[in-house]
CSV table of C-alpha atoms in Angstrom, one decimal:
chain,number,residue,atom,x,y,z
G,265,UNK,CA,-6.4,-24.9,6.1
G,266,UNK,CA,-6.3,-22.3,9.0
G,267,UNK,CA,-8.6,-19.3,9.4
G,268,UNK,CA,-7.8,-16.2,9.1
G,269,UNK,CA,-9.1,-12.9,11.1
G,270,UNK,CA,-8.3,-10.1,9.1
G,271,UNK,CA,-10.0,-7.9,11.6
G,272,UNK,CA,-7.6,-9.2,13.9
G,273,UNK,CA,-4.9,-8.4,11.7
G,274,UNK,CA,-5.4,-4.7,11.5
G,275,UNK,CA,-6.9,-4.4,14.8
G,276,UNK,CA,-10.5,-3.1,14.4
G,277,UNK,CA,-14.0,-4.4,14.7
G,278,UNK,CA,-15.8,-6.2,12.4
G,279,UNK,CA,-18.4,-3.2,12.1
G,280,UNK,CA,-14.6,-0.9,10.7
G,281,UNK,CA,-16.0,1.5,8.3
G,282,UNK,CA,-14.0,2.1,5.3
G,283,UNK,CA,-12.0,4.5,6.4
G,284,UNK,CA,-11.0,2.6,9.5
G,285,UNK,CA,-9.8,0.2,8.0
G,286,UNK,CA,-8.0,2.0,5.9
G,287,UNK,CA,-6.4,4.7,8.8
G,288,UNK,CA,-5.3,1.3,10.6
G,289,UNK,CA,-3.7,-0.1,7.6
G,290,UNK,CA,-1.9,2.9,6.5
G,291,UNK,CA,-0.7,2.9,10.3
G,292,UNK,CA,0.9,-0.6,10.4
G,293,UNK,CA,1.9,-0.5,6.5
G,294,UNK,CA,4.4,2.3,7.7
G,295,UNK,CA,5.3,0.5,11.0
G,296,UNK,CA,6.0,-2.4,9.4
G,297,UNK,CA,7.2,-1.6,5.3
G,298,UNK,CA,10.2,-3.6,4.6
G,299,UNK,CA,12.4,-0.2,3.8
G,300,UNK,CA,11.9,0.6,7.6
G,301,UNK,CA,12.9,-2.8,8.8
G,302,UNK,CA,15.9,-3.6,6.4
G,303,UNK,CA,17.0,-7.8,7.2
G,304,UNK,CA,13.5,-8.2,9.5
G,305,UNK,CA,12.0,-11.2,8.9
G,306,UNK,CA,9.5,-10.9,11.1
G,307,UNK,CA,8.6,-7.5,10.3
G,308,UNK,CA,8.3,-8.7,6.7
G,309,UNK,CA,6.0,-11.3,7.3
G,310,UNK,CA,3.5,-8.9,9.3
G,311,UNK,CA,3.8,-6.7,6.6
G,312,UNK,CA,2.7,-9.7,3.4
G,313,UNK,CA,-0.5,-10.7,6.4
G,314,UNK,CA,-1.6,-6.3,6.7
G,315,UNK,CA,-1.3,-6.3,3.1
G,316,UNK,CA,-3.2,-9.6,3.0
G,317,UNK,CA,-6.3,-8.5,5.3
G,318,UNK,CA,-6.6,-5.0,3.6
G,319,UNK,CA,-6.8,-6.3,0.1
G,320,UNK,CA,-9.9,-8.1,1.5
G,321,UNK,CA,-11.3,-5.6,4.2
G,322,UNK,CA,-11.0,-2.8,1.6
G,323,UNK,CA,-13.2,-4.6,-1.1
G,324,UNK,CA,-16.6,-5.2,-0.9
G,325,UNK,CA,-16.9,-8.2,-2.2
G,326,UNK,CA,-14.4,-9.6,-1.2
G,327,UNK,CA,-15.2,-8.6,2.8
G,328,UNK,CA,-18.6,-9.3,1.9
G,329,UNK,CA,-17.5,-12.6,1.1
G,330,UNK,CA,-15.2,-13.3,3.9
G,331,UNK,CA,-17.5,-12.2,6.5
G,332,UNK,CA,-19.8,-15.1,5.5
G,333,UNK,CA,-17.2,-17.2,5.8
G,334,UNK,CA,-16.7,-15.5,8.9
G,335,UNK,CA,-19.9,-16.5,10.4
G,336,UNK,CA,-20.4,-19.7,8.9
G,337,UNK,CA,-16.9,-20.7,10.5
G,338,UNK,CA,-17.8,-19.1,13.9
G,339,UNK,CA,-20.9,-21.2,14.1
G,340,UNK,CA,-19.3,-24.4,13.1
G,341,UNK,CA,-16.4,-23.9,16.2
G,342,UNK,CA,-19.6,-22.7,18.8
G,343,UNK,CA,-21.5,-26.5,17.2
G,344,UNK,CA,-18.0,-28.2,18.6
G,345,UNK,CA,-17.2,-28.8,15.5
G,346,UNK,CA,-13.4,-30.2,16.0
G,347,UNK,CA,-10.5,-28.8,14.5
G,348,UNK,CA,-9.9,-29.4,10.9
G,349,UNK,CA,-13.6,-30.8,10.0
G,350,UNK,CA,-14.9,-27.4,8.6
G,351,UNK,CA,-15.7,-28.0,4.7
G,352,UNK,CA,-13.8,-25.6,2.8
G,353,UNK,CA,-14.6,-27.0,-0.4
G,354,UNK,CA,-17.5,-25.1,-0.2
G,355,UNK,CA,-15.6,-21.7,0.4
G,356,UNK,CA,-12.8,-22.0,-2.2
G,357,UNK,CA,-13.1,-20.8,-5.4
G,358,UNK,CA,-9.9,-21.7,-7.4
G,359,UNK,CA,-10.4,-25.2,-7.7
G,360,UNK,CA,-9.3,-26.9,-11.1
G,361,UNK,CA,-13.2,-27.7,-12.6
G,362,UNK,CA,-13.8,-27.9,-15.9
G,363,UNK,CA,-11.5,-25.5,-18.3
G,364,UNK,CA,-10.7,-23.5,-15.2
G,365,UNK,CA,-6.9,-22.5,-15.0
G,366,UNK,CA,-4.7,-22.5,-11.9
G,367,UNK,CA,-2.1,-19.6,-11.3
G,368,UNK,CA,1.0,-20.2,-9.1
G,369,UNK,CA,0.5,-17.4,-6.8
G,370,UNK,CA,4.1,-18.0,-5.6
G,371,UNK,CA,5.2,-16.9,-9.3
G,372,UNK,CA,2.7,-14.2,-9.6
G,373,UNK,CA,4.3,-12.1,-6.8
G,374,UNK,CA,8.0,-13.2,-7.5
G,375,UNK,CA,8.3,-15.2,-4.1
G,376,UNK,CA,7.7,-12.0,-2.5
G,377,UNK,CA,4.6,-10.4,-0.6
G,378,UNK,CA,2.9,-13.1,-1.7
G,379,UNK,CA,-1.0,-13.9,-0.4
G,380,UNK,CA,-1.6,-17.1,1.6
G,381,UNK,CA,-3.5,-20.2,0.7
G,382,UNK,CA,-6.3,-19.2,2.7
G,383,UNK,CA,-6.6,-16.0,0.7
G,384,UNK,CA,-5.9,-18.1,-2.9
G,385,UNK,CA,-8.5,-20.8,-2.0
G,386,UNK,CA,-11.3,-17.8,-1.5
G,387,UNK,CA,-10.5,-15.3,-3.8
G,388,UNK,CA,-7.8,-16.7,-6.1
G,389,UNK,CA,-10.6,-17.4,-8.8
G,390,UNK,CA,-12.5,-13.6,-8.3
G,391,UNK,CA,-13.2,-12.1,-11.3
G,392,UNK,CA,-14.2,-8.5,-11.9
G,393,UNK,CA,-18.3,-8.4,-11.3
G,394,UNK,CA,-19.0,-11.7,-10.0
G,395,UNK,CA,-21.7,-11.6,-7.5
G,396,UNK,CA,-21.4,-13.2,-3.9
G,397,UNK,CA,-23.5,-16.3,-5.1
G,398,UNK,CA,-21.7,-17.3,-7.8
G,399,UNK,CA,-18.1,-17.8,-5.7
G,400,UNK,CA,-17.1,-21.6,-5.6
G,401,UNK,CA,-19.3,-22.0,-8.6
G,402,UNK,CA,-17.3,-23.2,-11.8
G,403,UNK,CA,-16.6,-20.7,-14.6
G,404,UNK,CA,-18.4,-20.4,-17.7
G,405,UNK,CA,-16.4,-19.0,-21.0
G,406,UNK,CA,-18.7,-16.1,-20.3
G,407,UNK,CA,-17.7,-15.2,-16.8
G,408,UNK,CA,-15.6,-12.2,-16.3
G,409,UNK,CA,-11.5,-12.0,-17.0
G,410,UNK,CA,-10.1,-13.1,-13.8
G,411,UNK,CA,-8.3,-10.7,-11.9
G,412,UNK,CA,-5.7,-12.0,-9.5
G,413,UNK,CA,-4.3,-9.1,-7.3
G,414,UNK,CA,-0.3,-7.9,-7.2
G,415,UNK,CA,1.4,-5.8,-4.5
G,416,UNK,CA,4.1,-3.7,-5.7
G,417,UNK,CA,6.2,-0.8,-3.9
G,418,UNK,CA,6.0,2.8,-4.8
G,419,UNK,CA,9.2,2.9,-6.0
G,420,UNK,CA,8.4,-0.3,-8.7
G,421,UNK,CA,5.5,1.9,-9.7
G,422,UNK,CA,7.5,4.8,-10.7
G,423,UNK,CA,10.2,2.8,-12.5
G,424,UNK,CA,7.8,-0.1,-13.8
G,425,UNK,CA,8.2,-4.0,-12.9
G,426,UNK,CA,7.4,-6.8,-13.6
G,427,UNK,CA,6.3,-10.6,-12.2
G,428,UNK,CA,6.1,-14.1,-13.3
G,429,UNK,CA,3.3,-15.8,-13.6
G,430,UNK,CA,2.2,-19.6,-14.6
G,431,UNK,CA,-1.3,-20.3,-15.9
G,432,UNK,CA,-1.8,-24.3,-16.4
G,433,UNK,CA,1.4,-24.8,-17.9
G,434,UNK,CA,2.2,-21.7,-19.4
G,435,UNK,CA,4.6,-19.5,-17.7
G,436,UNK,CA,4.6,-15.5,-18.6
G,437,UNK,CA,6.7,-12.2,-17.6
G,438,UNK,CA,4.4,-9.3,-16.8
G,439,UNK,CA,5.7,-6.1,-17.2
G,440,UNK,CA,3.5,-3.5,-15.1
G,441,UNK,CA,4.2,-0.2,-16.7
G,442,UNK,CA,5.5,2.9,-15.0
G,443,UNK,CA,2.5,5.0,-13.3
G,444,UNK,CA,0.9,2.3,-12.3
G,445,UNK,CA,-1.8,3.1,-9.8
G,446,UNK,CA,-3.7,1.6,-7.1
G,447,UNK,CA,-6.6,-0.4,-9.3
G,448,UNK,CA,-4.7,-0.5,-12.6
G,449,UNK,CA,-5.1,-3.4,-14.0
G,450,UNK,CA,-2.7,-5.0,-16.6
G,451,UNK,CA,-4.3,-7.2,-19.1
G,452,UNK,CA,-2.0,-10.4,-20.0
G,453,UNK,CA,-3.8,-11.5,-23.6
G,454,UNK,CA,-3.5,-15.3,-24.2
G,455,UNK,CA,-2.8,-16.4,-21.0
G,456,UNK,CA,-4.2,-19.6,-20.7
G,457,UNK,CA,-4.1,-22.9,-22.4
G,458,UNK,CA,-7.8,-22.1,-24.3
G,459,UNK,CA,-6.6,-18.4,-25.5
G,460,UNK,CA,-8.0,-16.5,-22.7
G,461,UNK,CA,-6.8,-13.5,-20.8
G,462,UNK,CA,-6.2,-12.6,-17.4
G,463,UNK,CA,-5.7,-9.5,-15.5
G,464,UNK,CA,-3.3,-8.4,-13.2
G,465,UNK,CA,-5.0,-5.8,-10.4
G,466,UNK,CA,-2.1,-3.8,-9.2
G,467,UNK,CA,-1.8,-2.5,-5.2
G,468,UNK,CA,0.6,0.2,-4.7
G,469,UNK,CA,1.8,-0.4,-1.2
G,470,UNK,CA,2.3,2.7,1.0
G,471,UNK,CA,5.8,4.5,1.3
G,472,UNK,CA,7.4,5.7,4.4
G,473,UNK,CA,8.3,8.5,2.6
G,474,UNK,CA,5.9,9.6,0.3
G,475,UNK,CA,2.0,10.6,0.1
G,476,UNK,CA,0.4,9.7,-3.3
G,477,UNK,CA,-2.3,12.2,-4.9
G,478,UNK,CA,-2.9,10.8,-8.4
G,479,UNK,CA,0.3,11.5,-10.0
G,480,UNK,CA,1.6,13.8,-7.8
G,481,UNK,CA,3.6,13.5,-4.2
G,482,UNK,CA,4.0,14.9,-0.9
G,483,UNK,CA,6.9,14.6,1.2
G,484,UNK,CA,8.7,16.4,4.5
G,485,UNK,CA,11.8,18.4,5.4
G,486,UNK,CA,13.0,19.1,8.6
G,487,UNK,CA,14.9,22.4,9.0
G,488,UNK,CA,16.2,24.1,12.1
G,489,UNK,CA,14.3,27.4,13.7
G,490,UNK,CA,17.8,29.3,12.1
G,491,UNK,CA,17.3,28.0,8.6
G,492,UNK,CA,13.6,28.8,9.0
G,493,UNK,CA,14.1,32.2,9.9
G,494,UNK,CA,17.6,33.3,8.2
G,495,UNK,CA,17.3,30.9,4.9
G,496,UNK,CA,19.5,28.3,4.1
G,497,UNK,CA,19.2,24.5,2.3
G,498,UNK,CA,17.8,21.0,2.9
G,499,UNK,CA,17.9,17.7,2.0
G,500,UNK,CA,14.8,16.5,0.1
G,501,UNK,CA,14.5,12.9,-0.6
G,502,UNK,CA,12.8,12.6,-4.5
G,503,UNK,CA,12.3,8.8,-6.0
G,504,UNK,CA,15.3,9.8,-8.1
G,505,UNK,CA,17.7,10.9,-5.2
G,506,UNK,CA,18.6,13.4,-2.4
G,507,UNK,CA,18.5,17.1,-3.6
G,508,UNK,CA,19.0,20.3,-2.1
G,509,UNK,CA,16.3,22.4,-1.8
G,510,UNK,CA,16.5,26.5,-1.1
G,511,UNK,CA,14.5,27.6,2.3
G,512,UNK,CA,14.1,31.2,2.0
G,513,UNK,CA,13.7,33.4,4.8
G,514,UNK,CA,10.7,33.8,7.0
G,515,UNK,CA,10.2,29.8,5.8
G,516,UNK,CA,6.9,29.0,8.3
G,517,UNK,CA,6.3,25.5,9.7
G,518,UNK,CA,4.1,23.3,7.1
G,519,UNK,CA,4.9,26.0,3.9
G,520,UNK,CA,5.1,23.9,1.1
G,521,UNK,CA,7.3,23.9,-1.7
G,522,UNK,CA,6.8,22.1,-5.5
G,523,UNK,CA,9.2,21.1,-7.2
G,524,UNK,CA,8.0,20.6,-10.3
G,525,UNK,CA,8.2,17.0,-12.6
G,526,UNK,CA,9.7,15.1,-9.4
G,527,UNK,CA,6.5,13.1,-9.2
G,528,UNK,CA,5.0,10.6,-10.5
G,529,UNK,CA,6.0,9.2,-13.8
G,530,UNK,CA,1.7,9.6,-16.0
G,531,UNK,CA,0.3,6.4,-16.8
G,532,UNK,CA,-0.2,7.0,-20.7
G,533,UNK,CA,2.9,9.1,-21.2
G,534,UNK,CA,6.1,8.5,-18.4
G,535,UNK,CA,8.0,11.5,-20.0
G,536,UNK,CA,5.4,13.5,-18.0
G,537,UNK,CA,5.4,13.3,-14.4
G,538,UNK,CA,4.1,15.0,-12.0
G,539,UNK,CA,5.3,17.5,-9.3
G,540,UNK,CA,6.7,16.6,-5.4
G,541,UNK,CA,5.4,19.0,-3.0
G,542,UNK,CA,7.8,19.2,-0.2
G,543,UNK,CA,6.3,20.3,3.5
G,544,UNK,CA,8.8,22.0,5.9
G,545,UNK,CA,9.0,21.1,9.9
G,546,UNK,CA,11.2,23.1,11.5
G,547,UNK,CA,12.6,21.7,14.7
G,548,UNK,CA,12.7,23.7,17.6
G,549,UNK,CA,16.1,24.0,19.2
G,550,UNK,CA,16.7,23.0,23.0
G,551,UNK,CA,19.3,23.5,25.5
G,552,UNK,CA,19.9,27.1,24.3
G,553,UNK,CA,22.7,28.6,26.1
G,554,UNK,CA,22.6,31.8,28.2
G,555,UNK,CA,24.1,33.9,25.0
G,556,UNK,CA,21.6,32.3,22.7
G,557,UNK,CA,18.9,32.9,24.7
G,558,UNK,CA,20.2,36.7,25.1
G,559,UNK,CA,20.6,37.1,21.4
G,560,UNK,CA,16.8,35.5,20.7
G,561,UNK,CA,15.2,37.7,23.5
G,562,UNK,CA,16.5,41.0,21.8
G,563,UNK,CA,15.1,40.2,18.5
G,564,UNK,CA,12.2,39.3,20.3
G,565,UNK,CA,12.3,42.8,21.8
G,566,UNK,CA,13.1,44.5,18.3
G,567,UNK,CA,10.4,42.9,16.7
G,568,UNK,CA,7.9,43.6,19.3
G,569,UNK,CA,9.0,47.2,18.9
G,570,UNK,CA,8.6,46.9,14.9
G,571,UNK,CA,5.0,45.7,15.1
């Protein structure tokens, strides 16, 4: 099995704080979301390994883990330990022992930004609560649920999805409901061959398009320096559609606008939503010609008189 370095991945140190980490994921997630890079193969790939390394980096027991591994691993290759030799038997923590159950993590996330086997070897088996020492160590009925984390888009998580998913021989369609957030966790009851359950931990991957505040969203319109100042319409993107939304005069760069129940679909009831707050750029114009220029520097003059 080959290492992974998730620092690598996201290009910080080892020492990232928290919010590093997450400032240079939310920096390659846009760069590299699939919606941005339509047909990219490439692009698509880097994107699953970012998504990979944050949902490690941005847990603490999971990075906590790793970086164990981490050093553990680093001394083995500095002994001259040759390539291949390094026990990972004593890392892994999904291994079939006793009345453990297996999940297909290829049907879990639908083919599709799927984790690697380095990341379902070490953390395919992590259950909500387990301490550090107890990872690799077989499962008593009494351990926690298992929790197996699933990436979905923003747009899945307004309209609700859903993944398969075999446990031992049992195969099962998850529906994750509409509003799902970051940390949701769906519980699938009877999921294994003894009765037990499992829980899905859902990952709402970041949009190009859209900031997420709890159940409401926050997203940009460009307008020119005439709409600004004279009024006129633009084109909103909402998770529904284009719209058009009215600029009034004396708009100023960053106002915001709501438009209310164009967010988020709640959690516990999806008939609510909440509201998409819509921040105005206005683009400067260039190349004005000499009659422009004329026309903009007597309302300059006007308004200088008018103050």
């Amino acid at each position: 099995m080959e290492y992974k370095d998730y620092y690598k991945t996201l290009g910080v140190s080892r020492s990232a704080s928290a919010d590093e980490i997450r400032t240079a994921y939310r920096k390659l997630a846009m760069k590299l979301h699939p919606d941005r890079n339509p047909g990219n193969k490439q692009a698509e790939e880097k994107f699953k390994e970012v998504n990979e390394a944050y949902q490690v980096l941005s847990d603490a027991q999971k990075r906590a883990r790793y970086d164990q591994l981490g050093s553990a691993y680093s001394d083995y290759q500095r002994r001259g330990g040759p390539p291949g030799g390094f026990n990972w038997g004593d890392w892994t923590t999904n291994r079939p022992s006793g009345g453990a159950q297996q999940v297909d993590f290829n049907d879990v996330f639908g083919g599709a930004g799927g984790f690697s086997d380095f990341f379902s070897a070490l953390f395919g088996g992590m259950g909500g609560g387990a301490a550090a020492a107890d990872f690799g160590m077989p499962r008593s009925r009494a351990a926690a649920t298992p929790e197996y984390p699933v990436a979905i888009t923003l747009k899945e998580a307004y309209e609700g999805a859903t993944r398969q998913m075999t446990v031992g021989n049992l195969r099962k369609q998850v529906t994750i409901p509409a509003g799902a957030k970051t940390g949701t966790k769906v519980r699938i009851p009877n999921a294994t061959s003894e009765g037990g359950d499992v829980y899905l931990k859902v990952s709402v991957e970041p949009d190009p398009n859209f900031e997420r505040e709890g159940d409401n969203l926050t997203t940009q319109a460009t307008v020119d320096l005439f709409t600004a100042l004279l009024g006129g319409e633009a084109d909103v993107q909402t998770m529904t559609g284009r719209v058009k939304l009215t600029i009034p005069p004396g708009t100023q760069p960053e106002q915001k606008f709501r438009l209310a129940g164009r967010g988020m679909p709640h959690l516990r009831n999806t008939q609510e939503k909440g509201d998409l707050y819509v921040q105005v750029k206005v683009r400067m114009p260039r190349n004005l010609s000499t009659e422009q220029k004329s026309l903009l520097e007597k309302a300059r003059d006007l308004q200088k008189e008018k103050e």
